[in-house]
Amino acid sequence: SGPTNGQKPTSRAALLKGAFADARSAALQVEAALAGIDAGDAYKQDQSRLRARALILGAEAAKTTDPRQARAGFLRAKALLSPYVAGDTRDPDLLDPWLRLAVELEESPFPTRNFESLRASGYANPDFVQAMAGAGVAYRPAQPPATGASE
């Protein structure tokens, strides 16, 4: 449908360019804010998680206009999360972006152990489930055990 107030219709390219600029600006603002925090070790994981999410947002926005920049953003996000996922983490706030990155970067082998850990936890963030489906990755969270069942 066209505009009803006499304005010219906005082209899809202009909308994408605006969305990219907004996402990139938001990512840069988050980076700048986090860079100003002088936190101890207890906060470094949270900082890395937030920075990675900001980088992922910016990279996702750049995929249509600058694939090389997008890949660089995804790789930076992976480097930020890697120290925290390298162990046997079951933290969905780390595994969600980690698995999104694995899909975006077409990692081989796919981090199946992390994927199964997240699935087994019952994690069902609709955005994550949709992102996996959009990438052709079947993700069905495990159902939590029923409470009050007789033994």
Short mmCIF file of C-alpha atoms in Angstrom, two decimals:
data_model
loop_
_atom_site.label_atom_id
_atom_site.label_comp_id
_atom_site.label_asym_id
_atom_site.label_seq_id
_atom_site.Cartn_x
_atom_site.Cartn_y
_atom_site.Cartn_z
CA SER A 1 0.00 0.00 0.00
CA GLY A 2 1.19 3.52 -0.76
CA PRO A 3 1.51 6.46 1.58
CA THR A 4 -1.69 8.24 2.44
CA ASN A 5 -0.23 11.62 3.40
CA GLY A 6 1.14 12.62 -0.02
CA GLN A 7 4.72 11.42 0.66
CA LYS A 8 6.68 9.55 -1.98
CA PRO A 9 6.95 5.80 -1.37
CA THR A 10 10.27 4.70 0.11
CA SER A 11 12.22 2.20 -1.94
CA ARG A 12 13.20 -1.16 -0.46
CA ALA A 13 16.88 -0.24 -0.91
CA ALA A 14 16.38 2.97 1.07
CA LEU A 15 14.61 1.05 3.84
CA LEU A 16 17.43 -1.52 3.99
CA LYS A 17 20.04 1.23 4.01
CA GLY A 18 18.22 2.96 6.88
CA ALA A 19 17.86 -0.29 8.83
CA PHE A 20 21.55 -1.02 8.33
CA ALA A 21 22.52 2.45 9.52
CA ASP A 22 20.28 2.14 12.59
CA ALA A 23 21.61 -1.32 13.51
CA ARG A 24 25.21 -0.28 12.95
CA SER A 25 24.70 2.88 14.99
CA ALA A 26 23.13 0.88 17.82
CA ALA A 27 25.98 -1.64 17.75
CA LEU A 28 28.57 1.15 17.87
CA GLN A 29 26.77 2.85 20.76
CA VAL A 30 26.67 -0.40 22.74
CA GLU A 31 30.37 -0.97 22.01
CA ALA A 32 31.25 2.55 23.16
CA ALA A 33 29.19 2.22 26.34
CA LEU A 34 30.72 -1.13 27.21
CA ALA A 35 34.23 0.11 26.47
CA GLY A 36 33.70 2.75 29.14
CA ILE A 37 32.95 0.20 31.83
CA ASP A 38 35.97 -0.69 33.93
CA ALA A 39 34.65 -3.93 35.32
CA GLY A 40 36.32 -6.79 37.11
CA ASP A 41 36.43 -10.40 35.96
CA ALA A 42 32.90 -11.06 37.23
CA TYR A 43 31.48 -8.79 34.52
CA LYS A 44 33.69 -9.72 31.59
CA GLN A 45 31.45 -12.59 30.48
CA ASP A 46 28.40 -10.32 30.53
CA GLN A 47 30.29 -7.63 28.61
CA SER A 48 31.38 -10.14 26.00
CA ARG A 49 27.85 -11.45 25.68
CA LEU A 50 26.45 -7.92 25.15
CA ARG A 51 29.18 -6.96 22.70
CA ALA A 52 28.64 -10.17 20.76
CA ARG A 53 24.89 -9.48 20.51
CA ALA A 54 25.61 -5.95 19.27
CA LEU A 55 28.06 -7.28 16.68
CA ILE A 56 25.58 -9.92 15.56
CA LEU A 57 22.87 -7.26 15.10
CA GLY A 58 25.20 -5.10 13.04
CA ALA A 59 26.45 -8.06 11.00
CA GLU A 60 22.92 -9.29 10.29
CA ALA A 61 22.03 -5.83 9.03
CA ALA A 62 25.15 -5.75 6.85
CA LYS A 63 24.51 -9.13 5.19
CA THR A 64 22.47 -7.59 2.37
CA THR A 65 24.72 -4.60 1.72
CA ASP A 66 28.26 -5.69 2.68
CA PRO A 67 28.76 -9.44 3.13
CA ARG A 68 32.48 -9.06 3.94
CA GLN A 69 31.73 -6.61 6.74
CA ALA A 70 29.01 -8.93 8.00
CA ARG A 71 31.40 -11.90 8.11
CA ALA A 72 33.99 -9.80 9.95
CA GLY A 73 31.34 -8.84 12.53
CA PHE A 74 30.29 -12.46 13.00
CA LEU A 75 33.93 -13.50 13.47
CA ARG A 76 34.51 -10.76 16.06
CA ALA A 77 31.41 -11.88 17.96
CA LYS A 78 32.65 -15.48 17.87
CA ALA A 79 36.03 -14.43 19.24
CA LEU A 80 34.31 -12.60 22.12
CA LEU A 81 32.20 -15.61 23.10
CA SER A 82 34.74 -18.34 22.45
CA PRO A 83 36.48 -18.27 25.86
CA TYR A 84 33.13 -18.74 27.62
CA VAL A 85 31.73 -21.44 25.36
CA ALA A 86 34.98 -23.40 25.02
CA GLY A 87 34.19 -25.26 28.25
CA ASP A 88 31.02 -27.17 28.93
CA THR A 89 28.66 -24.24 29.35
CA ARG A 90 24.92 -24.77 29.48
CA ASP A 91 24.12 -21.04 29.69
CA PRO A 92 21.43 -20.27 27.09
CA ASP A 93 22.51 -16.62 27.01
CA LEU A 94 25.85 -17.81 25.62
CA LEU A 95 24.66 -20.79 23.58
CA ASP A 96 21.96 -18.87 21.70
CA PRO A 97 24.33 -16.39 20.03
CA TRP A 98 27.06 -19.06 19.72
CA LEU A 99 24.77 -21.31 17.69
CA ARG A 100 23.48 -18.41 15.59
CA LEU A 101 27.10 -17.65 14.75
CA ALA A 102 27.77 -21.28 13.85
CA VAL A 103 24.88 -21.15 11.39
CA GLU A 104 25.90 -17.77 9.92
CA LEU A 105 29.54 -18.85 9.53
CA GLU A 106 28.48 -22.27 8.19
CA GLU A 107 30.79 -23.97 10.65
CA SER A 108 31.85 -27.50 10.00
CA PRO A 109 31.60 -29.45 12.13
CA PHE A 110 28.53 -27.86 13.64
CA PRO A 111 28.76 -27.54 17.48
CA THR A 112 26.37 -30.43 18.08
CA ARG A 113 27.17 -30.76 21.80
CA ASN A 114 26.23 -27.11 22.41
CA PHE A 115 23.13 -27.50 20.25
CA GLU A 116 21.95 -30.59 22.14
CA SER A 117 22.68 -28.97 25.51
CA LEU A 118 20.50 -25.99 24.62
CA ARG A 119 17.76 -28.20 23.19
CA ALA A 120 17.77 -30.50 26.24
CA SER A 121 17.36 -27.49 28.54
CA GLY A 122 14.00 -26.74 26.95
CA TYR A 123 15.19 -23.34 25.68
CA ALA A 124 12.45 -22.08 23.38
CA ASN A 125 13.14 -18.43 22.54
CA PRO A 126 10.82 -17.89 19.53
CA ASP A 127 13.38 -15.70 17.74
CA PHE A 128 16.05 -18.39 18.11
CA VAL A 129 13.71 -21.16 16.96
CA GLN A 130 12.72 -19.04 13.93
CA ALA A 131 16.36 -18.22 13.12
CA MET A 132 17.28 -21.91 13.20
CA ALA A 133 14.29 -22.83 11.02
CA GLY A 134 15.19 -20.06 8.57
CA ALA A 135 18.67 -21.56 8.28
CA GLY A 136 17.27 -25.04 7.72
CA VAL A 137 18.33 -26.32 11.14
CA ALA A 138 15.67 -28.42 12.85
CA TYR A 139 15.38 -27.27 16.45
CA ARG A 140 12.72 -28.65 18.73
CA PRO A 141 13.26 -27.92 22.43
CA ALA A 142 12.88 -30.83 24.80
CA GLN A 143 9.76 -30.78 26.92
CA PRO A 144 10.44 -30.21 30.61
CA PRO A 145 9.52 -33.18 32.80
CA ALA A 146 5.95 -33.10 34.07
CA THR A 147 5.59 -32.14 37.70
CA GLY A 148 3.55 -34.20 40.11
CA ALA A 149 3.82 -37.39 38.07
CA SER A 150 3.53 -40.59 40.08
CA GLU A 151 6.45 -42.96 40.10
#
